[in-house]
C-alpha positions as a Markdown table, in Angstrom:
| # | Residue | x | y | z |
|---|---|---|---|---|
| 1 | Unk | 41.8 | -69.1 | 4.5 |
| 2 | Unk | 43.1 | -66.0 | 6.2 |
| 3 | Unk | 46.6 | -64.5 | 5.6 |
| 4 | Unk | 48.5 | -63.5 | 8.7 |
| 5 | Unk | 51.1 | -60.6 | 8.9 |
| 6 | Unk | 54.0 | -63.2 | 9.1 |
| 7 | Unk | 53.2 | -64.5 | 5.6 |
| 8 | Unk | 51.5 | -67.7 | 6.8 |
| 9 | Unk | 48.0 | -68.7 | 5.9 |
| 10 | Unk | 45.4 | -70.0 | 8.4 |
| 11 | Unk | 43.2 | -72.7 | 7.0 |
| 12 | Unk | 40.5 | -75.0 | 8.6 |
| 13 | Unk | 41.2 | -78.7 | 9.3 |
| 14 | Unk | 38.1 | -80.7 | 9.8 |
| 15 | Unk | 37.4 | -84.3 | 10.8 |
| 16 | Unk | 34.3 | -85.9 | 9.3 |
| 17 | Unk | 32.4 | -89.1 | 9.6 |
| 18 | Unk | 31.3 | -90.1 | 6.1 |
| 19 | Unk | 28.6 | -92.6 | 5.3 |
| 20 | Unk | 29.6 | -94.0 | 1.8 |
| 21 | Unk | 27.4 | -95.7 | -0.7 |
| 22 | Unk | 29.7 | -98.8 | -0.6 |
| 23 | Unk | 28.3 | -99.3 | 2.9 |
| 24 | Unk | 31.4 | -98.2 | 4.9 |
| 25 | Unk | 31.5 | -95.5 | 7.5 |
| 26 | Unk | 34.9 | -93.7 | 7.4 |
| 27 | Unk | 36.5 | -91.0 | 9.5 |
| 28 | Unk | 38.5 | -88.6 | 7.4 |
| 29 | Unk | 40.6 | -85.5 | 8.2 |
| 30 | Unk | 40.8 | -82.9 | 5.5 |
| 31 | Unk | 41.6 | -79.3 | 4.8 |
| 32 | Unk | 38.3 | -77.8 | 3.6 |
| 33 | Unk | 34.8 | -79.0 | 3.3 |
| 34 | Unk | 33.6 | -82.5 | 3.0 |
| 35 | Unk | 34.3 | -84.5 | -0.2 |
| 36 | Unk | 31.6 | -85.6 | -2.6 |
| 37 | Unk | 33.3 | -89.0 | -3.3 |
| 38 | Unk | 36.0 | -91.0 | -1.6 |
| 39 | Unk | 38.1 | -94.0 | -2.8 |
| 40 | Unk | 37.3 | -96.6 | -0.2 |
| 41 | Unk | 37.2 | -100.3 | -1.2 |
| 42 | Unk | 36.8 | -102.6 | -4.2 |
| 43 | Unk | 33.2 | -103.4 | -3.6 |
| 44 | Unk | 32.0 | -101.1 | -6.3 |
| 45 | Unk | 34.6 | -102.3 | -8.8 |
| 46 | Unk | 37.6 | -100.5 | -10.1 |
| 47 | Unk | 40.2 | -100.2 | -13.0 |
| 48 | Unk | 43.7 | -101.5 | -13.6 |
| 49 | Unk | 46.2 | -99.3 | -15.4 |
| 50 | Unk | 49.9 | -100.3 | -15.8 |
| 51 | Unk | 49.3 | -103.1 | -13.2 |
| 52 | Unk | 48.0 | -100.8 | -10.5 |
| 53 | Unk | 44.4 | -101.4 | -9.2 |
| 54 | Unk | 42.4 | -98.2 | -8.5 |
| 55 | Unk | 38.9 | -98.7 | -6.8 |
| 56 | Unk | 36.0 | -96.6 | -8.1 |
| 57 | Unk | 35.2 | -93.8 | -5.7 |
| 58 | Unk | 32.3 | -94.2 | -3.3 |
| 59 | Unk | 29.8 | -91.3 | -3.1 |
| 60 | Unk | 29.1 | -89.7 | 0.2 |
| 61 | Unk | 25.5 | -90.3 | 1.4 |
| 62 | Unk | 25.7 | -88.5 | 4.8 |
| 63 | Unk | 28.3 | -86.4 | 6.6 |
| 64 | Unk | 28.9 | -85.6 | 10.3 |
| 65 | Unk | 31.4 | -83.0 | 11.4 |
| 66 | Unk | 33.3 | -84.3 | 14.3 |
| 67 | Unk | 35.8 | -81.5 | 14.9 |
| 68 | Unk | 37.3 | -78.4 | 13.4 |
| 69 | Unk | 40.5 | -76.6 | 14.1 |
| 70 | Unk | 42.7 | -74.0 | 12.3 |
| 71 | Unk | 46.3 | -74.6 | 11.3 |
| 72 | Unk | 48.9 | -72.3 | 9.8 |
| 73 | Unk | 51.3 | -73.0 | 6.9 |
| 74 | Unk | 53.4 | -70.8 | 4.6 |
| 75 | Unk | 51.5 | -69.0 | 1.9 |
| 76 | Unk | 51.5 | -70.8 | -1.4 |
| 77 | Unk | 52.2 | -74.2 | 0.1 |
| 78 | Unk | 50.0 | -77.0 | -1.3 |
| 79 | Unk | 47.1 | -78.3 | 0.8 |
| 80 | Unk | 47.7 | -81.5 | 2.9 |
| 81 | Unk | 46.2 | -84.6 | 1.4 |
| 82 | Unk | 43.2 | -86.2 | 3.0 |
| 83 | Unk | 44.0 | -88.5 | 5.9 |
| 84 | Unk | 42.0 | -91.6 | 6.6 |
| 85 | Unk | 41.7 | -92.0 | 10.3 |
| 86 | Unk | 39.5 | -95.1 | 10.4 |
| 87 | Unk | 37.1 | -97.3 | 8.5 |
| 88 | Unk | 34.5 | -99.3 | 10.2 |
| 89 | Unk | 32.9 | -102.5 | 8.8 |
| 90 | Unk | 30.1 | -102.0 | 6.3 |
| 91 | Unk | 26.9 | -101.0 | 7.9 |
| 92 | Unk | 25.1 | -103.7 | 5.9 |
| 93 | Unk | 27.4 | -106.7 | 6.7 |
| 94 | Unk | 25.5 | -109.9 | 7.6 |
| 95 | Unk | 25.6 | -110.8 | 11.2 |
| 96 | Unk | 24.1 | -113.2 | 13.7 |
| 97 | Unk | 23.1 | -112.2 | 17.2 |
| 98 | Unk | 24.6 | -114.0 | 20.2 |
| 99 | Unk | 21.3 | -115.5 | 21.4 |
| 100 | Unk | 19.4 | -118.0 | 19.3 |
| 101 | Unk | 16.0 | -116.7 | 18.2 |
| 102 | Unk | 16.9 | -113.0 | 18.4 |
| 103 | Unk | 17.1 | -112.8 | 14.6 |
| 104 | Unk | 20.0 | -111.4 | 12.7 |
| 105 | Unk | 20.7 | -109.5 | 9.5 |
| 106 | Unk | 21.4 | -111.0 | 6.1 |
| 107 | Unk | 22.9 | -107.8 | 4.7 |
| 108 | Unk | 21.4 | -105.2 | 2.5 |
| 109 | Unk | 23.6 | -105.8 | -0.6 |
| 110 | Unk | 25.8 | -108.6 | -2.0 |
| 111 | Unk | 29.5 | -108.6 | -1.0 |
| 112 | Unk | 30.5 | -107.3 | -4.4 |
| 113 | Unk | 28.5 | -105.3 | -7.0 |
| 114 | Unk | 31.2 | -104.0 | -9.3 |
| 115 | Unk | 33.7 | -105.5 | -11.7 |
| 116 | Unk | 37.3 | -104.7 | -12.4 |
| 117 | Unk | 38.2 | -103.3 | -15.8 |
| 118 | Unk | 41.7 | -103.2 | -17.2 |
| 119 | Unk | 42.3 | -100.2 | -19.3 |
| 120 | Unk | 45.5 | -101.5 | -20.9 |
| 121 | Unk | 45.2 | -105.3 | -20.5 |
| 122 | Unk | 47.6 | -105.4 | -17.5 |
| 123 | Unk | 46.8 | -107.4 | -14.4 |
| 124 | Unk | 47.3 | -106.0 | -10.8 |
| 125 | Unk | 50.3 | -107.3 | -8.9 |
| 126 | Unk | 50.1 | -109.3 | -5.7 |
| 127 | Unk | 49.3 | -107.3 | -2.6 |
């Protein structure tokens, strides 16, 4: 971050492609460097507290920087939260090719590997 004469601070805004250990590839915009973990999906399991489901965070396996720009905001203002731009299907989803005999892919992992734990005995509400 660089402070400017008008009292504003210039900070980097970066867009990353993140390969997560849950199998998804997500595109995220954030102020600062890449994250080490990202809440993504319920594939790894999660917790319930006061009826709210929170998925476990997926760890980042690989990062690609897509773009970087600099933005100004008043000094002392909080950083913008991360913004999820897109999430592609899991890279290990099973699939069949269009032509018979060309093979296919049965997927690398099962559909779900984690379990949901309720911290206070409450259940998540309907979506």
